[in-house]
XYZ file of C-alpha atoms in Angstrom:
459
model
C 38.710 -4.366 0.216
C 36.399 -1.334 0.145
C 32.875 -2.534 0.941
C 29.782 -0.507 0.108
C 26.314 -1.050 1.580
C 23.320 -0.784 -0.749
C 19.998 -0.533 1.062
C 16.947 -1.620 -0.917
C 14.179 0.754 0.134
C 12.120 2.253 -2.690
C 11.797 5.571 -0.824
C 15.430 5.854 -1.932
C 17.855 3.075 -2.778
C 20.860 4.226 -0.759
C 24.550 3.470 -1.169
C 26.830 4.234 1.782
C 30.354 3.492 2.972
C 29.282 3.803 6.615
C 30.638 7.332 6.956
C 28.725 9.126 4.221
C 25.869 8.524 1.831
C 27.349 8.029 -1.631
C 24.064 8.064 -3.530
C 20.302 8.163 -3.004
C 18.026 7.112 -5.852
C 14.211 7.059 -5.419
C 12.361 3.960 -6.607
C 10.771 5.415 -9.735
C 11.070 4.379 -13.370
C 9.685 5.997 -16.503
C 9.186 3.869 -19.590
C 8.207 5.642 -22.787
C 8.736 4.168 -26.254
C 12.319 2.827 -26.156
C 13.430 5.107 -23.308
C 13.866 3.943 -19.675
C 14.629 6.547 -17.002
C 15.183 5.555 -13.371
C 15.722 7.177 -9.986
C 15.945 10.947 -9.809
C 15.505 11.369 -13.575
C 12.187 9.507 -13.427
C 11.136 11.292 -10.228
C 11.403 14.618 -12.062
C 8.774 13.374 -14.524
C 6.259 11.967 -12.008
C 3.768 14.813 -12.518
C 4.669 15.502 -16.127
C 3.932 12.015 -17.425
C 2.223 9.987 -14.645
C 0.943 7.243 -16.981
C 4.487 6.277 -17.926
C 5.718 6.125 -14.296
C 6.273 2.920 -12.330
C 6.800 3.037 -8.549
C 6.085 -0.518 -7.304
C 8.800 -2.548 -9.003
C 10.868 -2.914 -5.804
C 7.854 -3.373 -3.549
C 6.390 -6.005 -5.906
C 9.663 -7.367 -7.268
C 8.707 -10.354 -9.416
C 8.713 -11.886 -12.885
C 4.989 -11.282 -13.301
C 4.370 -9.591 -16.687
C 3.534 -5.894 -16.649
C 0.050 -4.936 -17.768
C 1.629 -2.780 -20.461
C 4.461 -4.401 -22.424
C 7.454 -2.442 -23.711
C 10.338 -3.306 -25.971
C 12.917 -3.132 -23.161
C 10.729 -3.946 -20.169
C 8.584 -7.045 -19.706
C 8.157 -7.281 -15.901
C 8.946 -5.578 -12.582
C 12.345 -7.262 -12.325
C 13.429 -5.585 -15.582
C 12.784 -2.168 -14.040
C 14.726 -3.177 -10.922
C 17.592 -4.259 -13.177
C 17.749 -0.884 -14.955
C 17.618 0.916 -11.608
C 20.293 -1.187 -9.906
C 22.540 -1.062 -12.973
C 22.390 2.743 -12.969
C 23.194 2.860 -9.245
C 26.156 0.499 -9.615
C 27.476 2.460 -12.593
C 27.418 5.618 -10.434
C 29.222 4.152 -7.400
C 31.448 1.316 -8.656
C 34.539 3.523 -8.719
C 34.142 3.851 -4.926
C 33.271 0.231 -4.106
C 34.968 -3.109 -4.656
C 32.317 -5.238 -2.965
C 28.681 -4.805 -1.943
C 26.551 -5.976 0.958
C 22.813 -5.629 0.382
C 20.555 -4.541 3.245
C 16.925 -5.320 2.510
C 13.577 -4.885 4.287
C 12.272 -7.839 6.254
C 9.160 -7.933 4.076
C 11.110 -9.371 1.138
C 10.127 -12.964 0.364
C 12.625 -15.722 -0.369
C 11.769 -15.486 -4.071
C 12.345 -11.718 -4.055
C 15.734 -12.205 -2.378
C 16.680 -14.682 -5.115
C 15.573 -12.203 -7.778
C 17.605 -9.426 -6.178
C 20.760 -11.534 -6.191
C 20.093 -12.613 -9.762
C 19.719 -8.969 -10.820
C 22.911 -8.063 -8.963
C 24.748 -10.840 -10.821
C 23.370 -9.575 -14.158
C 24.670 -6.102 -13.253
C 28.115 -7.600 -12.437
C 27.834 -6.375 -8.850
C 30.263 -8.262 -6.548
C 27.758 -9.030 -3.772
C 29.275 -10.633 -0.662
C 26.469 -10.338 1.874
C 22.730 -10.014 2.440
C 21.265 -8.736 5.723
C 18.012 -7.470 7.185
C 18.228 -3.657 7.190
C 16.370 -3.181 10.495
C 18.633 -5.747 12.180
C 21.739 -3.898 10.985
C 20.420 -0.558 12.250
C 19.400 -2.033 15.616
C 22.856 -3.575 16.048
C 24.137 -0.081 16.866
C 21.778 0.355 19.838
C 22.680 -0.425 23.442
C 19.703 -2.471 24.582
C 18.799 -5.764 26.153
C 15.376 -7.303 25.619
C 12.808 -6.261 23.024
C 13.391 -3.331 20.705
C 11.620 -2.063 17.601
C 12.640 -0.425 14.341
C 10.253 1.792 12.380
C 10.899 2.739 8.754
C 8.948 3.991 5.749
C 8.837 3.066 2.073
C 6.924 4.552 -0.845
C 3.711 2.617 -0.187
C 3.792 1.628 3.479
C 5.583 1.920 6.794
C 7.382 -1.095 8.282
C 7.646 -2.001 11.975
C 10.244 -4.636 12.848
C 10.451 -6.391 16.203
C 13.849 -7.564 17.437
C 15.165 -9.183 20.582
C 18.605 -8.673 22.106
C 19.675 -11.571 24.285
C 22.688 -13.755 23.651
C 22.139 -12.658 20.038
C 20.263 -9.818 18.384
C 17.531 -11.504 16.366
C 14.742 -10.303 14.139
C 11.498 -11.629 15.602
C 8.716 -10.285 13.383
C 7.939 -7.754 10.651
C 4.690 -5.794 10.302
C 3.524 -3.892 7.233
C 1.468 -0.750 7.950
C -0.468 -0.380 4.678
C -1.320 2.889 2.919
C 1.047 4.906 5.100
C 3.959 5.343 2.688
C 5.705 8.442 1.410
C 3.536 8.638 -1.700
C 0.381 9.083 0.416
C 2.139 11.659 2.593
C 3.497 13.592 -0.380
C -0.006 13.698 -1.871
C -1.447 15.103 1.373
C 1.275 17.747 1.624
C 0.916 18.683 -2.055
C -2.818 19.255 -1.507
C -2.232 21.361 1.603
C 0.406 23.515 -0.111
C -1.736 23.884 -3.239
C -4.652 25.092 -1.090
C -2.352 27.671 0.509
C -1.147 28.937 -2.881
C -4.735 29.236 -4.120
C -5.875 31.018 -0.964
C -2.926 33.373 -0.448
C -1.413 33.881 -3.913
C -4.474 33.218 -6.118
C -2.356 30.676 -7.968
C -3.119 26.990 -8.544
C 0.134 25.103 -9.311
C -1.804 21.964 -10.324
C -3.385 23.668 -13.344
C -0.235 23.082 -15.396
C 1.843 19.913 -15.326
C 5.186 21.715 -15.217
C 4.240 23.887 -12.211
C 2.825 20.833 -10.423
C 6.130 19.063 -11.078
C 8.014 22.126 -9.798
C 6.001 21.970 -6.573
C 6.741 18.250 -6.273
C 10.466 18.850 -6.836
C 10.581 21.542 -4.133
C 8.760 19.422 -1.546
C 11.848 17.731 0.032
C 13.617 21.048 0.729
C 10.413 22.605 2.051
C 9.868 19.653 4.381
C 13.422 19.981 5.673
C 12.807 23.667 6.453
C 9.527 22.948 8.205
C 11.049 20.113 10.203
C 13.417 22.637 11.802
C 11.223 25.757 11.963
C 7.602 26.487 12.839
C 6.916 28.147 9.477
C 8.541 28.670 6.100
C 8.184 30.896 3.047
C 7.580 28.832 -0.087
C 8.208 30.189 -3.588
C 7.291 28.936 -7.063
C 8.275 30.658 -10.301
C 6.165 30.675 -13.454
C 7.866 32.540 -16.241
C 8.785 35.953 -14.835
C 6.397 35.711 -11.892
C 7.269 34.431 -8.420
C 4.381 33.134 -6.319
C 5.070 33.240 -2.583
C 3.233 31.966 0.499
C 3.927 31.507 4.192
C 2.899 28.172 5.628
C 2.900 26.909 9.195
C 4.572 23.647 10.127
C 1.402 22.729 11.957
C -0.561 22.926 8.693
C 1.533 20.166 7.156
C 1.264 18.061 10.296
C -2.524 18.397 10.135
C -2.504 17.314 6.470
C -0.957 13.957 7.380
C -2.569 13.618 10.817
C -4.588 10.532 9.845
C -1.531 8.824 8.353
C 0.552 9.665 11.432
C -2.246 8.398 13.654
C -2.398 5.116 11.743
C 1.344 4.565 12.182
C 1.257 5.614 15.828
C -1.687 3.356 16.600
C 0.039 0.413 14.966
C 3.158 1.065 17.054
C 1.164 1.355 20.292
C -0.762 -1.836 19.500
C 2.490 -3.793 19.466
C 4.482 -2.083 22.230
C 3.532 -3.233 25.722
C 3.036 -0.276 28.100
C 4.585 -2.183 31.009
C 7.747 -3.192 29.133
C 10.915 -1.134 29.034
C 11.909 -1.025 25.378
C 13.430 1.101 22.626
C 11.887 2.409 19.402
C 14.409 3.192 16.659
C 13.088 5.630 14.052
C 14.820 5.646 10.673
C 16.267 8.893 9.379
C 13.582 8.888 6.674
C 10.835 9.064 9.291
C 12.730 11.403 11.604
C 12.824 13.999 8.794
C 9.019 14.124 8.441
C 7.582 17.161 10.257
C 5.900 16.164 13.503
C 5.981 12.396 13.024
C 8.320 11.414 15.904
C 6.151 13.424 18.318
C 2.930 11.959 16.900
C 3.975 8.388 17.676
C 3.222 8.833 21.410
C 5.202 5.755 22.410
C 4.565 4.292 25.879
C 6.228 5.981 28.833
C 8.917 3.308 29.313
C 9.895 3.344 25.631
C 13.077 5.166 24.646
C 12.593 6.757 21.213
C 15.801 7.239 19.214
C 16.048 8.947 15.811
C 18.737 7.324 13.689
C 21.172 9.042 11.342
C 21.356 8.328 7.618
C 24.502 6.173 7.974
C 23.517 4.247 11.121
C 22.256 1.203 9.240
C 25.302 1.025 6.939
C 27.604 1.427 9.929
C 25.815 -1.502 11.569
C 26.395 -3.617 8.462
C 30.091 -2.835 8.282
C 30.606 -3.275 12.033
C 29.219 -6.790 11.649
C 30.752 -7.466 8.235
C 32.564 -10.586 9.410
C 29.225 -12.117 10.489
C 27.393 -11.116 7.278
C 29.984 -11.790 4.582
C 29.733 -15.127 2.764
C 32.762 -16.815 1.266
C 30.848 -18.458 -1.574
C 28.296 -17.221 -4.080
C 25.315 -18.736 -2.208
C 24.588 -15.761 0.034
C 22.644 -16.387 3.223
C 20.039 -13.836 4.365
C 21.226 -12.760 7.823
C 18.467 -12.137 10.375
C 20.519 -12.647 13.562
C 23.798 -11.133 14.753
C 25.926 -11.334 17.892
C 24.355 -9.005 20.437
C 26.181 -6.006 21.787
C 26.158 -5.945 25.540
C 24.799 -2.608 26.781
C 27.881 -0.586 26.040
C 29.245 0.983 29.167
C 31.547 3.032 26.985
C 28.597 4.665 25.221
C 26.723 5.283 28.460
C 29.739 5.748 30.681
C 30.276 8.954 32.624
C 31.698 11.596 30.325
C 33.084 13.442 33.334
C 35.128 12.023 36.235
C 33.510 9.023 37.936
C 33.847 10.770 41.293
C 31.204 13.334 40.327
C 28.026 13.334 42.374
C 24.817 12.159 40.734
C 22.867 15.200 39.505
C 19.465 15.796 41.042
C 18.313 18.780 38.950
C 18.663 20.428 35.543
C 19.108 24.202 35.556
C 17.813 26.308 32.660
C 17.389 30.100 32.712
C 17.547 30.220 36.505
C 15.018 27.438 37.148
C 15.875 23.988 38.530
C 13.945 20.971 37.240
C 14.051 17.739 39.263
C 15.447 14.584 37.651
C 13.306 11.506 38.324
C 12.630 8.078 36.809
C 10.228 9.792 34.413
C 12.095 11.198 31.378
C 12.452 14.992 31.553
C 11.996 16.076 27.923
C 14.080 18.897 26.444
C 12.897 20.365 23.156
C 11.339 23.137 21.128
C 7.705 22.156 21.697
C 6.707 20.599 25.021
C 2.957 20.071 24.987
C 0.624 20.711 27.947
C 0.707 17.727 30.266
C 4.165 16.618 29.106
C 7.051 16.563 31.571
C 9.779 18.749 30.142
C 11.660 21.972 29.483
C 10.809 24.030 26.403
C 13.955 25.620 24.967
C 15.388 27.249 21.886
C 12.753 29.663 20.638
C 15.446 31.397 18.539
C 17.761 28.496 17.732
C 17.932 26.141 14.767
C 18.286 22.396 14.853
C 16.214 21.722 17.975
C 13.621 18.987 17.605
C 10.258 19.158 19.340
C 11.477 16.398 21.670
C 15.237 16.717 21.241
C 16.538 14.740 24.211
C 15.537 13.625 27.692
C 17.198 13.290 31.081
C 16.194 10.696 33.633
C 17.321 8.452 36.451
C 17.966 4.887 35.253
C 18.928 2.565 38.063
C 21.827 4.235 39.859
C 22.786 6.415 36.919
C 21.544 9.684 35.427
C 21.295 9.312 31.660
C 20.892 11.808 28.809
C 19.090 10.150 25.892
C 19.182 11.693 22.431
C 15.968 11.637 20.326
C 17.081 13.857 17.436
C 18.912 13.144 14.182
C 20.916 16.313 14.964
C 22.451 14.709 18.044
C 22.877 16.141 21.542
C 26.084 17.673 22.901
C 27.221 16.518 26.351
C 30.348 18.275 27.642
C 31.222 19.360 24.077
C 30.954 15.767 22.777
C 28.145 14.701 20.469
C 26.051 11.688 21.456
C 23.636 9.905 19.117
C 22.030 7.515 21.595
C 22.816 8.086 25.291
C 25.434 9.058 27.877
C 25.676 8.849 31.650
C 26.338 12.216 33.302
C 27.382 13.694 36.626
C 26.905 16.937 38.524
C 28.557 19.858 36.747
C 28.144 18.357 33.291
C 26.425 20.347 30.550
C 23.890 19.410 27.892
C 23.648 21.500 24.721
C 21.081 21.332 21.920
C 20.668 23.274 18.678
C 22.653 25.964 16.847
C 24.102 28.305 18.088
C 22.843 26.293 20.997
C 20.999 26.213 24.286
C 22.945 24.922 27.276
C 21.585 23.279 30.406
C 23.567 22.607 33.594
C 23.271 19.459 35.703
C 23.576 20.056 39.453
C 23.329 18.052 42.676
C 21.570 19.507 45.708
C 23.659 18.690 48.793
C 23.102 19.122 52.506
C 25.358 21.890 53.957
C 28.338 20.457 55.853
C 27.949 20.716 59.595
C 24.170 21.145 59.329
C 22.505 20.362 62.640
C 18.881 19.766 63.509
C 19.439 21.466 66.890
C 17.781 24.872 67.286
């Protein structure tokens, strides 16, 4: 049976088969007269008709009546029904069964409503699992680990523990730090730049404001990879053009980033070795992974878009329910730290590297992570690389001594190449191995300093 994973996150309800994202549909609905638009269609009307837009029906999923009644829509659950029905209609040719992955903030009543809506949509649901748990199941970690994600109205920090089982321990809402607040801050910053540089205010007309809003995701993607971008907006036969620095957008959301980072630091113990998993949604926001400033002993890993769905399908046998009374899964069998994923990529007889060589300089490998990336700040321990390469994150990967091994740890959604093989989390390496980041790529060589044979202390 072909199983599809549907993740309920109003930033974008996502359907995936574990290898690719089949569909992403933002949690917006527009209700006007007898018309109901959902997902992308509604998103493209957010600035054109804001009074008819709803964006909290997943976050506040309930049977509470809406303040404004409509012929087709009476409460939030009706909007969720229209949205989920449209998603299922778009993907059902590629899926025979569905497992739902939901945020840990959902109440028992909301879970019941979700399953009732799925039944009304004729969706063959066979499982229900905590989304953060499923994503964390792909990490090689013992002890406490954390998962950080973002929704439209808030960020979510989930605490998990990997012992005999991987178990969700707690869930924390970080209020007023969602994508809507960030989009508003970036829209204001970009509007100010258009007014200042092009003498053009895109917010004066609803259709140009909507055009700016529609372009925002692609602009953010450009500025996540590069230090600046050229932004263009067309009005009639005129093209308005500005150059904007990545740093300007980071400054616009600095307070929101700080709020998330402070919340993370308040919960992570500085003396505890742990792992912070950052969802692909957060990893794509310019400057956010770097702004978190996790404690020194915390490994920060940026997840890929399909990591969570892959975790669901890897554990399908432990999530799937044989009867219609689905159980919400918040604990899974723990993966032992996978030696295969952190095993030497080269021959085991290789010496342990002591230094990383880049452009003729050798950098010592110690217990403290040696950062490799496009923007190493003053006071940070690292190697700044890739001034003319694409796809290199500010903190792309790190190299450090962990016990008796030397480990390369990936921190970028783009992955890190070790000996021509991509790693998404970590790999153990030996002397003579290579680490490559970016496109066309920057390569670093791992070496071991050895005493010359026959060396004598005699004069």
